[in-house]
mmCIF file of C-alpha atoms in Angstrom:
data_model
loop_
_atom_site.group_PDB
_atom_site.id
_atom_site.type_symbol
_atom_site.label_atom_id
_atom_site.label_comp_id
_atom_site.label_asym_id
_atom_site.label_seq_id
_atom_site.Cartn_x
_atom_site.Cartn_y
_atom_site.Cartn_z
ATOM 1 C CA MET A 1 -35.496 63.464 72.758
ATOM 2 C CA GLY A 2 -36.958 65.965 70.099
ATOM 3 C CA GLU A 3 -40.307 65.615 68.544
ATOM 4 C CA PRO A 4 -39.950 63.824 64.992
ATOM 5 C CA GLN A 5 -39.912 66.563 62.012
ATOM 6 C CA LYS A 6 -40.656 66.485 58.328
ATOM 7 C CA VAL A 7 -37.823 68.332 56.272
ATOM 8 C CA ILE A 8 -38.084 69.186 52.712
ATOM 9 C CA PHE A 9 -34.643 69.731 51.051
ATOM 10 C CA GLN A 10 -34.605 71.258 47.401
ATOM 11 C CA VAL A 11 -31.838 69.588 45.538
ATOM 12 C CA CYS A 12 -30.334 69.373 42.279
ATOM 13 C CA LEU A 13 -31.127 65.682 40.949
ATOM 14 C CA HIS A 14 -30.398 65.565 37.082
ATOM 15 C CA ASP A 15 -30.215 61.914 36.854
ATOM 16 C CA CYS A 16 -30.222 58.375 38.740
ATOM 17 C CA ARG A 17 -27.158 58.588 40.138
ATOM 18 C CA SER A 18 -27.454 61.774 41.769
ATOM 19 C CA GLN A 19 -30.625 60.483 43.163
ATOM 20 C CA ARG A 20 -28.857 57.396 44.957
ATOM 21 C CA LYS A 21 -25.998 59.347 45.971
ATOM 22 C CA ALA A 22 -27.997 62.189 47.409
ATOM 23 C CA MET A 23 -30.256 59.014 48.939
ATOM 24 C CA LYS A 24 -27.061 57.346 50.475
ATOM 25 C CA ALA A 25 -25.646 60.469 52.173
ATOM 26 C CA ILE A 26 -29.175 61.308 53.967
ATOM 27 C CA SER A 27 -29.732 57.695 54.898
ATOM 28 C CA LYS A 28 -26.487 57.687 57.176
ATOM 29 C CA VAL A 29 -27.455 60.777 59.347
ATOM 30 C CA ILE A 30 -28.809 58.741 62.730
ATOM 31 C CA GLY A 31 -32.396 59.106 63.570
ATOM 32 C CA ILE A 32 -34.084 59.165 59.922
ATOM 33 C CA ASN A 33 -36.771 57.266 60.044
ATOM 34 C CA SER A 34 -37.738 57.556 56.109
ATOM 35 C CA ILE A 35 -36.872 59.226 53.076
ATOM 36 C CA GLU A 36 -38.811 60.306 49.689
ATOM 37 C CA VAL A 37 -37.597 61.737 46.909
ATOM 38 C CA ASP A 38 -39.445 63.887 44.321
ATOM 39 C CA VAL A 39 -37.293 63.774 40.870
ATOM 40 C CA ASP A 40 -39.674 66.351 38.854
ATOM 41 C CA GLY A 41 -39.644 68.773 41.970
ATOM 42 C CA ASN A 42 -36.035 68.127 42.804
ATOM 43 C CA ASN A 43 -37.210 67.490 46.343
ATOM 44 C CA LEU A 44 -35.747 65.217 49.151
ATOM 45 C CA THR A 45 -38.029 64.742 51.910
ATOM 46 C CA ALA A 46 -36.629 63.239 55.349
ATOM 47 C CA VAL A 47 -38.563 62.284 58.122
ATOM 48 C CA GLY A 48 -37.547 61.930 61.605
ATOM 49 C CA VAL A 49 -35.636 62.464 64.645
ATOM 50 C CA PHE A 50 -32.452 63.764 63.468
ATOM 51 C CA ASP A 51 -29.863 66.904 63.287
ATOM 52 C CA LEU A 52 -31.199 69.191 60.665
ATOM 53 C CA ILE A 53 -27.878 70.861 60.206
ATOM 54 C CA CYS A 54 -25.930 67.349 59.874
ATOM 55 C CA GLY A 55 -28.099 66.165 57.037
ATOM 56 C CA HIS A 56 -27.847 69.289 54.904
ATOM 57 C CA ARG A 57 -24.136 69.300 54.961
ATOM 58 C CA LYS A 58 -24.119 65.337 54.208
ATOM 59 C CA LEU A 59 -26.327 66.468 51.165
ATOM 60 C CA LYS A 60 -24.382 69.517 50.725
ATOM 61 C CA LYS A 61 -20.866 67.110 49.856
ATOM 62 C CA VAL A 62 -22.992 65.550 47.167
ATOM 63 C CA CYS A 63 -24.993 67.866 45.836
ATOM 64 C CA LYS A 64 -24.072 71.316 45.956
ATOM 65 C CA LYS A 65 -26.953 73.270 45.169
ATOM 66 C CA THR A 66 -28.978 72.355 48.571
ATOM 67 C CA LYS A 67 -31.337 74.582 50.375
ATOM 68 C CA ILE A 68 -33.488 73.764 53.116
ATOM 69 C CA LYS A 69 -37.448 74.351 51.956
ATOM 70 C CA SER A 70 -39.004 74.134 54.859
ATOM 71 C CA VAL A 71 -38.984 72.290 58.065
ATOM 72 C CA GLU A 72 -42.522 70.983 60.027
ATOM 73 C CA ILE A 73 -43.137 69.049 63.250
ATOM 74 C CA VAL A 74 -44.810 65.404 62.762
ATOM 75 C CA LYS A 75 -47.493 64.825 65.122
ATOM 76 C CA PRO A 76 -47.814 61.135 65.964
ATOM 77 C CA GLU A 77 -51.055 59.565 65.295
ATOM 78 C CA GLU A 78 -53.188 58.270 67.880
ATOM 79 C CA PRO A 79 -53.948 54.571 68.039
ATOM 80 C CA LYS A 80 -57.485 54.235 67.190
ATOM 81 C CA LYS A 81 -59.258 52.789 69.933
ATOM 82 C CA GLU A 82 -60.920 49.492 69.470
ATOM 83 C CA GLU A 83 -63.987 48.079 71.071
ATOM 84 C CA PRO A 84 -63.844 45.632 73.556
ATOM 85 C CA LYS A 85 -64.261 42.275 71.970
ATOM 86 C CA LYS A 86 -66.876 39.507 73.692
ATOM 87 C CA GLU A 87 -65.503 36.713 75.061
ATOM 88 C CA GLU A 88 -67.376 33.631 74.472
ATOM 89 C CA PRO A 89 -67.076 31.238 77.567
ATOM 90 C CA LYS A 90 -64.774 28.733 77.177
ATOM 91 C CA LYS A 91 -65.384 24.857 77.479
ATOM 92 C CA GLU A 92 -63.775 23.041 80.091
ATOM 93 C CA GLU A 93 -61.296 20.649 78.559
ATOM 94 C CA PRO A 94 -60.361 17.678 81.046
ATOM 95 C CA LYS A 95 -57.154 17.463 82.740
ATOM 96 C CA LYS A 96 -54.906 15.015 81.812
ATOM 97 C CA GLU A 97 -52.992 13.331 84.569
ATOM 98 C CA GLU A 98 -50.119 15.613 85.254
ATOM 99 C CA GLU A 99 -46.487 14.168 85.915
ATOM 100 C CA PRO A 100 -45.083 14.471 89.330
ATOM 101 C CA LYS A 101 -43.483 17.645 89.728
ATOM 102 C CA ASN A 102 -40.484 16.465 91.332
ATOM 103 C CA PRO A 103 -39.087 14.247 88.622
ATOM 104 C CA VAL A 104 -36.380 11.764 89.747
ATOM 105 C CA TRP A 105 -32.988 12.748 89.117
ATOM 106 C CA HIS A 106 -30.418 10.074 87.518
ATOM 107 C CA TYR A 107 -26.675 10.825 88.202
ATOM 108 C CA GLN A 108 -24.512 10.792 84.882
ATOM 109 C CA PRO A 109 -20.815 11.013 85.480
ATOM 110 C CA PRO A 110 -19.093 13.684 83.566
ATOM 111 C CA TYR A 111 -17.815 13.034 79.972
ATOM 112 C CA ASN A 112 -14.076 14.074 79.226
ATOM 113 C CA PRO A 113 -13.462 12.825 75.368
ATOM 114 C CA CYS A 114 -9.903 13.877 75.771
ATOM 115 C CA TYR A 115 -9.495 11.375 78.929
ATOM 116 C CA MET A 116 -10.374 7.700 77.715
ATOM 117 C CA PRO A 117 -9.391 5.228 80.185
ATOM 118 C CA GLN A 118 -7.162 2.490 78.243
ATOM 119 C CA PRO A 119 -7.039 -1.211 79.333
ATOM 120 C CA PHE A 120 -3.349 -1.993 80.781
ATOM 121 C CA TYR A 121 -1.944 -4.850 78.689
ATOM 122 C CA VAL A 122 1.301 -6.599 80.106
ATOM 123 C CA ALA A 123 2.839 -8.672 77.515
ATOM 124 C CA VAL A 124 5.135 -11.824 79.095
ATOM 125 C CA GLU A 125 6.936 -13.902 77.134
ATOM 126 C CA GLU A 126 9.569 -16.678 77.404
ATOM 127 C CA THR A 127 12.491 -14.551 76.192
ATOM 128 C CA PRO A 128 13.856 -11.739 77.660
ATOM 129 C CA HIS A 129 15.785 -10.087 75.116
ATOM 130 C CA CYS A 130 12.544 -9.409 72.907
ATOM 131 C CA CYS A 131 11.309 -5.972 72.416
ATOM 132 C CA VAL A 132 7.958 -4.989 74.335
ATOM 133 C CA ILE A 133 6.055 -2.370 72.482
ATOM 134 C CA PHE A 134 3.031 -0.800 74.371
#
């Protein structure tokens, strides 16, 4: 991948609507990390690893008068080295009784909510001509 770059576009921003359109158009470019708009100077600053020409084309669709003012390579800031902190000796805590490592497993038959065993009933009556419903 390339290095992050800071690109300043000179864009004609005359109201809030055009500013919003420019921000929306440049934010769709893949790889942009931050966007800043200077309304007084009509500048839009984009920082990140992205295609410069693609960003220019997106802005050109929204604002006809778009120019690339400057391109700079941004050096990543080096993290400050922190001094190692002195560790205080830790107090030993009394150990709790540990549970056995091999717990006892209880077998549970699989539960199937679709199949519920139904009791079997037989109706016995003295008259054989009656209707039986199960």
